[in-house]
Amino acid sequence: MRAIVQRVPSASVEVEGRIVSTIGPGLLVLVGLHESDSGSDAEYICRKVMQRNYEVLLVSQFTLYGILKGNKPDFHVAMAPDKAKPFYASLVESFRKSYKPDAIKGEIIFMFSWPISCF
């Protein structure tokens, strides 16, 4: 599992021109799921992020496991969507159980106009 954590004054997720989730001052966490991730990986990320007293916006981001093969991006090591959706939902629930439930927002986003993550 990979996570990019960014402290933000505010953050939101917009889908088709409609805001579906928003937080005030807090942490924006982009979460990439690997095909071999397990519950212990989710618990580890939850413990690391929840050491602060912030609102948290979790956003599924499969491109964190993208690699370039020639000129084409390859996402074969990212968890497949049929497995990723329930796994991500359980990750969001883990965050809610270990923190203030109303401070955790989670969105599954699989559609981007330019999916790219640079390291």
Short mmCIF file of C-alpha atoms in Angstrom, two decimals:
data_model
loop_
_atom_site.label_atom_id
_atom_site.label_comp_id
_atom_site.label_asym_id
_atom_site.label_seq_id
_atom_site.Cartn_x
_atom_site.Cartn_y
_atom_site.Cartn_z
CA MET A 1 0.00 0.00 0.00
CA ARG A 2 1.21 3.46 -0.81
CA ALA A 3 -0.10 6.67 0.65
CA ILE A 4 0.70 10.27 -0.08
CA VAL A 5 -0.29 12.45 2.87
CA GLN A 6 -0.63 16.20 2.40
CA ARG A 7 -1.63 18.68 5.09
CA VAL A 8 -4.24 21.00 3.56
CA PRO A 9 -6.24 24.07 4.63
CA SER A 10 -9.20 22.40 2.89
CA ALA A 11 -9.79 19.68 0.31
CA SER A 12 -12.68 18.32 -1.70
CA VAL A 13 -13.52 15.67 -4.26
CA GLU A 14 -15.55 16.73 -7.27
CA VAL A 15 -17.24 14.27 -9.65
CA GLU A 16 -18.93 15.52 -12.80
CA GLY A 17 -19.03 19.08 -11.46
CA ARG A 18 -20.57 18.06 -8.11
CA ILE A 19 -18.66 18.13 -4.81
CA VAL A 20 -19.09 14.71 -3.21
CA SER A 21 -16.84 15.15 -0.18
CA THR A 22 -15.04 17.99 1.56
CA ILE A 23 -12.97 18.68 4.67
CA GLY A 24 -11.67 21.78 6.39
CA PRO A 25 -8.12 21.92 7.76
CA GLY A 26 -6.76 18.40 7.78
CA LEU A 27 -5.03 15.68 5.82
CA LEU A 28 -5.59 14.67 2.21
CA VAL A 29 -4.51 11.03 1.86
CA LEU A 30 -4.13 9.53 -1.62
CA VAL A 31 -4.19 5.75 -1.19
CA GLY A 32 -2.81 3.28 -3.74
CA LEU A 33 -3.67 -0.37 -3.21
CA HIS A 34 -1.25 -3.11 -4.31
CA GLU A 35 -2.59 -6.46 -5.45
CA SER A 36 -0.98 -8.17 -2.43
CA ASP A 37 -2.16 -5.72 0.26
CA SER A 38 -3.77 -7.17 3.36
CA GLY A 39 -5.58 -5.96 6.46
CA SER A 40 -2.28 -5.46 8.29
CA ASP A 41 -1.21 -2.94 5.63
CA ALA A 42 -4.44 -1.01 6.19
CA GLU A 43 -3.91 -1.02 9.96
CA TYR A 44 -0.34 0.27 9.52
CA ILE A 45 -1.43 3.19 7.31
CA CYS A 46 -4.26 3.99 9.72
CA ARG A 47 -1.90 4.10 12.72
CA LYS A 48 0.60 6.32 10.90
CA VAL A 49 -1.93 8.85 9.64
CA MET A 50 -4.08 9.02 12.75
CA GLN A 51 -1.29 10.33 14.97
CA ARG A 52 -2.62 13.83 14.34
CA ASN A 53 -5.86 15.53 15.32
CA TYR A 54 -7.15 16.48 11.85
CA GLU A 55 -10.03 15.79 9.54
CA VAL A 56 -8.99 13.22 6.93
CA LEU A 57 -10.06 12.90 3.30
CA LEU A 58 -9.10 9.50 1.87
CA VAL A 59 -9.03 9.21 -1.92
CA SER A 60 -8.41 5.97 -3.79
CA GLN A 61 -5.58 6.53 -6.28
CA PHE A 62 -4.58 3.47 -8.32
CA THR A 63 -2.00 5.49 -10.25
CA LEU A 64 0.37 5.34 -7.27
CA TYR A 65 1.30 1.88 -8.59
CA GLY A 66 1.74 2.97 -12.19
CA ILE A 67 4.99 2.34 -14.03
CA LEU A 68 5.98 3.32 -17.54
CA LYS A 69 6.56 0.60 -20.11
CA GLY A 70 7.90 2.54 -23.03
CA ASN A 71 5.42 5.35 -23.56
CA LYS A 72 2.49 3.57 -21.93
CA PRO A 73 1.50 3.52 -18.27
CA ASP A 74 1.08 0.07 -16.73
CA PHE A 75 -1.00 -0.51 -13.61
CA HIS A 76 -0.78 -4.32 -13.42
CA VAL A 77 0.43 -4.36 -9.79
CA ALA A 78 -2.42 -2.14 -8.59
CA MET A 79 -5.27 -4.03 -6.95
CA ALA A 80 -8.04 -4.89 -9.42
CA PRO A 81 -11.19 -2.75 -9.02
CA ASP A 82 -13.39 -5.70 -7.98
CA LYS A 83 -11.05 -6.38 -5.03
CA ALA A 84 -10.07 -2.74 -4.43
CA LYS A 85 -13.57 -1.38 -3.78
CA PRO A 86 -14.37 -3.59 -0.76
CA PHE A 87 -10.78 -3.37 0.52
CA TYR A 88 -10.85 0.43 0.30
CA ALA A 89 -14.25 0.52 2.04
CA SER A 90 -12.79 -1.53 4.90
CA LEU A 91 -9.82 0.88 5.07
CA VAL A 92 -12.18 3.84 5.44
CA GLU A 93 -14.10 1.95 8.12
CA SER A 94 -10.82 1.21 9.97
CA PHE A 95 -10.04 4.93 10.00
CA ARG A 96 -13.53 5.71 11.32
CA LYS A 97 -13.31 3.11 14.09
CA SER A 98 -9.92 4.31 15.31
CA TYR A 99 -10.74 8.01 15.20
CA LYS A 100 -13.70 10.38 15.26
CA PRO A 101 -16.10 8.86 12.68
CA ASP A 102 -17.39 12.25 11.50
CA ALA A 103 -13.81 13.49 10.84
CA ILE A 104 -13.12 10.78 8.22
CA LYS A 105 -14.30 11.14 4.64
CA GLY A 106 -13.58 8.48 2.04
CA GLU A 107 -14.16 8.50 -1.69
CA ILE A 108 -13.45 5.93 -4.37
CA ILE A 109 -12.30 7.67 -7.52
CA PHE A 110 -11.46 5.65 -10.62
CA MET A 111 -12.04 8.30 -13.30
CA PHE A 112 -9.46 11.00 -13.96
CA SER A 113 -8.86 13.32 -16.87
CA TRP A 114 -5.08 12.84 -16.48
CA PRO A 115 -4.13 9.99 -14.15
CA ILE A 116 -0.50 10.52 -13.24
CA SER A 117 1.60 10.21 -10.14
CA CYS A 118 5.24 11.26 -10.22
CA PHE A 119 7.86 10.13 -7.74
#
